[in-house]
XYZ file of C-alpha atoms in Angstrom:
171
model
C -67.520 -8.617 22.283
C -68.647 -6.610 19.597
C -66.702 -3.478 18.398
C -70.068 -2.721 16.320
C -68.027 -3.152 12.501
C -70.571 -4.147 10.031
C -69.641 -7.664 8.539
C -72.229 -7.040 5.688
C -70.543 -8.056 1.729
C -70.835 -5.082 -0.760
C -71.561 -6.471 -4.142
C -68.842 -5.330 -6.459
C -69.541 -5.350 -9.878
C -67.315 -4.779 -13.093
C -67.465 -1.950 -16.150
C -65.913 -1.490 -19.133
C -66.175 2.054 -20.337
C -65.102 3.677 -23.383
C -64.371 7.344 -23.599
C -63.653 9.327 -26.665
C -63.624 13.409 -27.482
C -61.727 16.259 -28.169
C -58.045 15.834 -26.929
C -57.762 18.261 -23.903
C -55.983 17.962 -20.514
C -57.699 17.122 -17.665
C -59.985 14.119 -19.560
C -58.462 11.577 -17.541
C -58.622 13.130 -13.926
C -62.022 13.937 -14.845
C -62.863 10.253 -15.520
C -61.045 8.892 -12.422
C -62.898 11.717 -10.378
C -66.022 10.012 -11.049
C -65.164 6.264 -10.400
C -63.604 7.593 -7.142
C -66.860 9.461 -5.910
C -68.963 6.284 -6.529
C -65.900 4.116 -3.965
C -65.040 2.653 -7.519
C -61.439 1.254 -8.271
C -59.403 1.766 -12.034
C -58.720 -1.210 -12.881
C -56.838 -1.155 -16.025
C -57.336 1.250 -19.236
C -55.946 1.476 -22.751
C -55.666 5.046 -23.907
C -54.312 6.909 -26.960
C -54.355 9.947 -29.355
C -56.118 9.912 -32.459
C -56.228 12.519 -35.705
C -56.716 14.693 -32.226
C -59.238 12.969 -30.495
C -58.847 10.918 -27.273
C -59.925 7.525 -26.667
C -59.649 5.171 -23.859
C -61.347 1.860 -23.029
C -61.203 1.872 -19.115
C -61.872 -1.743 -16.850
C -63.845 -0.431 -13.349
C -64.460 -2.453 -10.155
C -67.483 -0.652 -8.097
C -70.020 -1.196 -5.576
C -72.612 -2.953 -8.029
C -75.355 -0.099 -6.135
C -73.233 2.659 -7.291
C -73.390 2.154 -11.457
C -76.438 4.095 -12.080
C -74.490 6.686 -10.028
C -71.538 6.325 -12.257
C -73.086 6.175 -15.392
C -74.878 9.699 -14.906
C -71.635 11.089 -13.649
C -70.036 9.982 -16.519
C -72.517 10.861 -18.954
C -72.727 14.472 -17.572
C -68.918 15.166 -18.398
C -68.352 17.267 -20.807
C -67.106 16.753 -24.612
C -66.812 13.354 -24.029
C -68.711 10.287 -25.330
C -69.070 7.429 -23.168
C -70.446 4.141 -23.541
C -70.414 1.727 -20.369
C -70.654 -1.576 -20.585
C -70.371 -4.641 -18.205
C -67.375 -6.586 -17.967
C -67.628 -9.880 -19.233
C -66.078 -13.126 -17.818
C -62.090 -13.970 -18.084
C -61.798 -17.124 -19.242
C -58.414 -18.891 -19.134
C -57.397 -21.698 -21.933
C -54.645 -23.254 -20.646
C -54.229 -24.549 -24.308
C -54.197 -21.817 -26.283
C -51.030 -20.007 -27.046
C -49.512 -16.478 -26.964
C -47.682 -15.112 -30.171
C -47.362 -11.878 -31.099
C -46.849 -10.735 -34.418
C -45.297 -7.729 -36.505
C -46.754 -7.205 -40.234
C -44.795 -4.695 -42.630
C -46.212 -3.992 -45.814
C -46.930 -1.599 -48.476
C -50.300 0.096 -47.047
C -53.606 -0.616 -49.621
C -57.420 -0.033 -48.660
C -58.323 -3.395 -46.934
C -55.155 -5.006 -45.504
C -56.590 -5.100 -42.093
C -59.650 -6.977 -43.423
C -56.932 -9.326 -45.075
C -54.761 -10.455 -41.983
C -57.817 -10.316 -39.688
C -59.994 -12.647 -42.063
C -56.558 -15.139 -41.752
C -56.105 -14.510 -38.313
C -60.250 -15.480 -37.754
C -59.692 -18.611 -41.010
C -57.002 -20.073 -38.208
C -59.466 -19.754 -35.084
C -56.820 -16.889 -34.009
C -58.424 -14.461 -31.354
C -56.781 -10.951 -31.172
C -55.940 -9.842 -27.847
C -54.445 -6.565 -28.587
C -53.519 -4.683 -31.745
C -51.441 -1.600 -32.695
C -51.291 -0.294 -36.531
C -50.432 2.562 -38.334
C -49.986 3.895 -41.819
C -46.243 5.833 -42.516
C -43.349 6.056 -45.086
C -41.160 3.040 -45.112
C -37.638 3.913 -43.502
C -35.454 3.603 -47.383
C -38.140 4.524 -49.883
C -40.675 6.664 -47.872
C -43.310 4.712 -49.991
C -46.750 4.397 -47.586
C -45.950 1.206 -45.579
C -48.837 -0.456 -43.000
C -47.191 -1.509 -39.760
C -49.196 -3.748 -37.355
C -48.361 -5.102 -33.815
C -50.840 -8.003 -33.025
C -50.882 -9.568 -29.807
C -52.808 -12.993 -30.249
C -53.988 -16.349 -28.866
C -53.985 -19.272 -31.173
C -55.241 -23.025 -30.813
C -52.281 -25.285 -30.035
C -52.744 -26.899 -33.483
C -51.567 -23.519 -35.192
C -48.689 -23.250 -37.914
C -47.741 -19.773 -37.011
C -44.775 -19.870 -38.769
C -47.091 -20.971 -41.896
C -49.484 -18.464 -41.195
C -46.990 -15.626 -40.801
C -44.124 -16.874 -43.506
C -47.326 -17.398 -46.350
C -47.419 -13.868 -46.800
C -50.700 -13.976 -48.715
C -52.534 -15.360 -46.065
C -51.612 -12.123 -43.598
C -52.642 -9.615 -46.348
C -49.965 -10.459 -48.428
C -47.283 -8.718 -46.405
């Protein structure tokens, strides 16, 4: 007995998108609109506020014949910039390790360069990071704050790494 339902597999495919312009409501929805019209699903997304610009980095599950589709709905919004990309492959090491960091230091031109060139010295991959630049809660001086979310090798001296202070920018 047949109740005439298609059994045929839709190729899904994955994006990541990133989407930056002028902060204004309705960005979002108007992003979401369009992975919705194409049967596409929002998968996850990191978005935020800049020096009043938005930006997002947005992870899309689709029917794989629907990304053209996408992509020219996308790129047809307006005041937005959006570059689409596909989603590479997840790759679990069991033997790496989860740490997260927090870094506190008087701010200079570079000190990102500094604790990311230790970070990469100690085969450190970033997973997610958070910094910004304000006045430090006694003096007011200019003080770099960083959050860093990171997966190290099992062989990794974080407390070295993190208690050297030179080797994270000197922080």
């Amino acid at each position: 007995m047949s109740l005439g339902l298609s059994r045929e597999r839709i190729m899904q495919t994955e994006l990541i998108l990133t989407v930056v312009g002028d902060d204004r409501p309705g960005m979002v929805q108007e992003a979401a609109n369009c992975v919705r019209e194409v049967g596409g699903n929002w998968l996850e997304s990191r978005m935020t506020r800049l020096a009043g610009k938005f930006a997002g980095v947005v992870r899309v599950s689709l029917p794989e014949a629907s990304t053209a589709v996408l992509v020219e709905k996308l790129e047809s919004l307006e005041g937005m910039s959006i570059h689409v990309e596909p989603a590479g492959t997840l790759e679990d090491n069991p033997q790496l390790r989860a740490f997260t960091i927090s870094i506190i230091g008087p701010d200079r031109p570079g000190i990102l360069d500094e604790v990311t060139r230790a970070l990469r010295k100690s085969a450190i991959s970033v997973v997610e990071l958070q910094t910004r630049v304000g006045p430090a809660p006694m003096t007011g001086d200019q003080t770099f704050f960083a959050e860093v979310d990171m997966l190290a090798p099992p062989d990794t001296d974080i407390g070295t790494l993190v208690n050297g202070g030179s080797n994270l920018g000197g922080c």
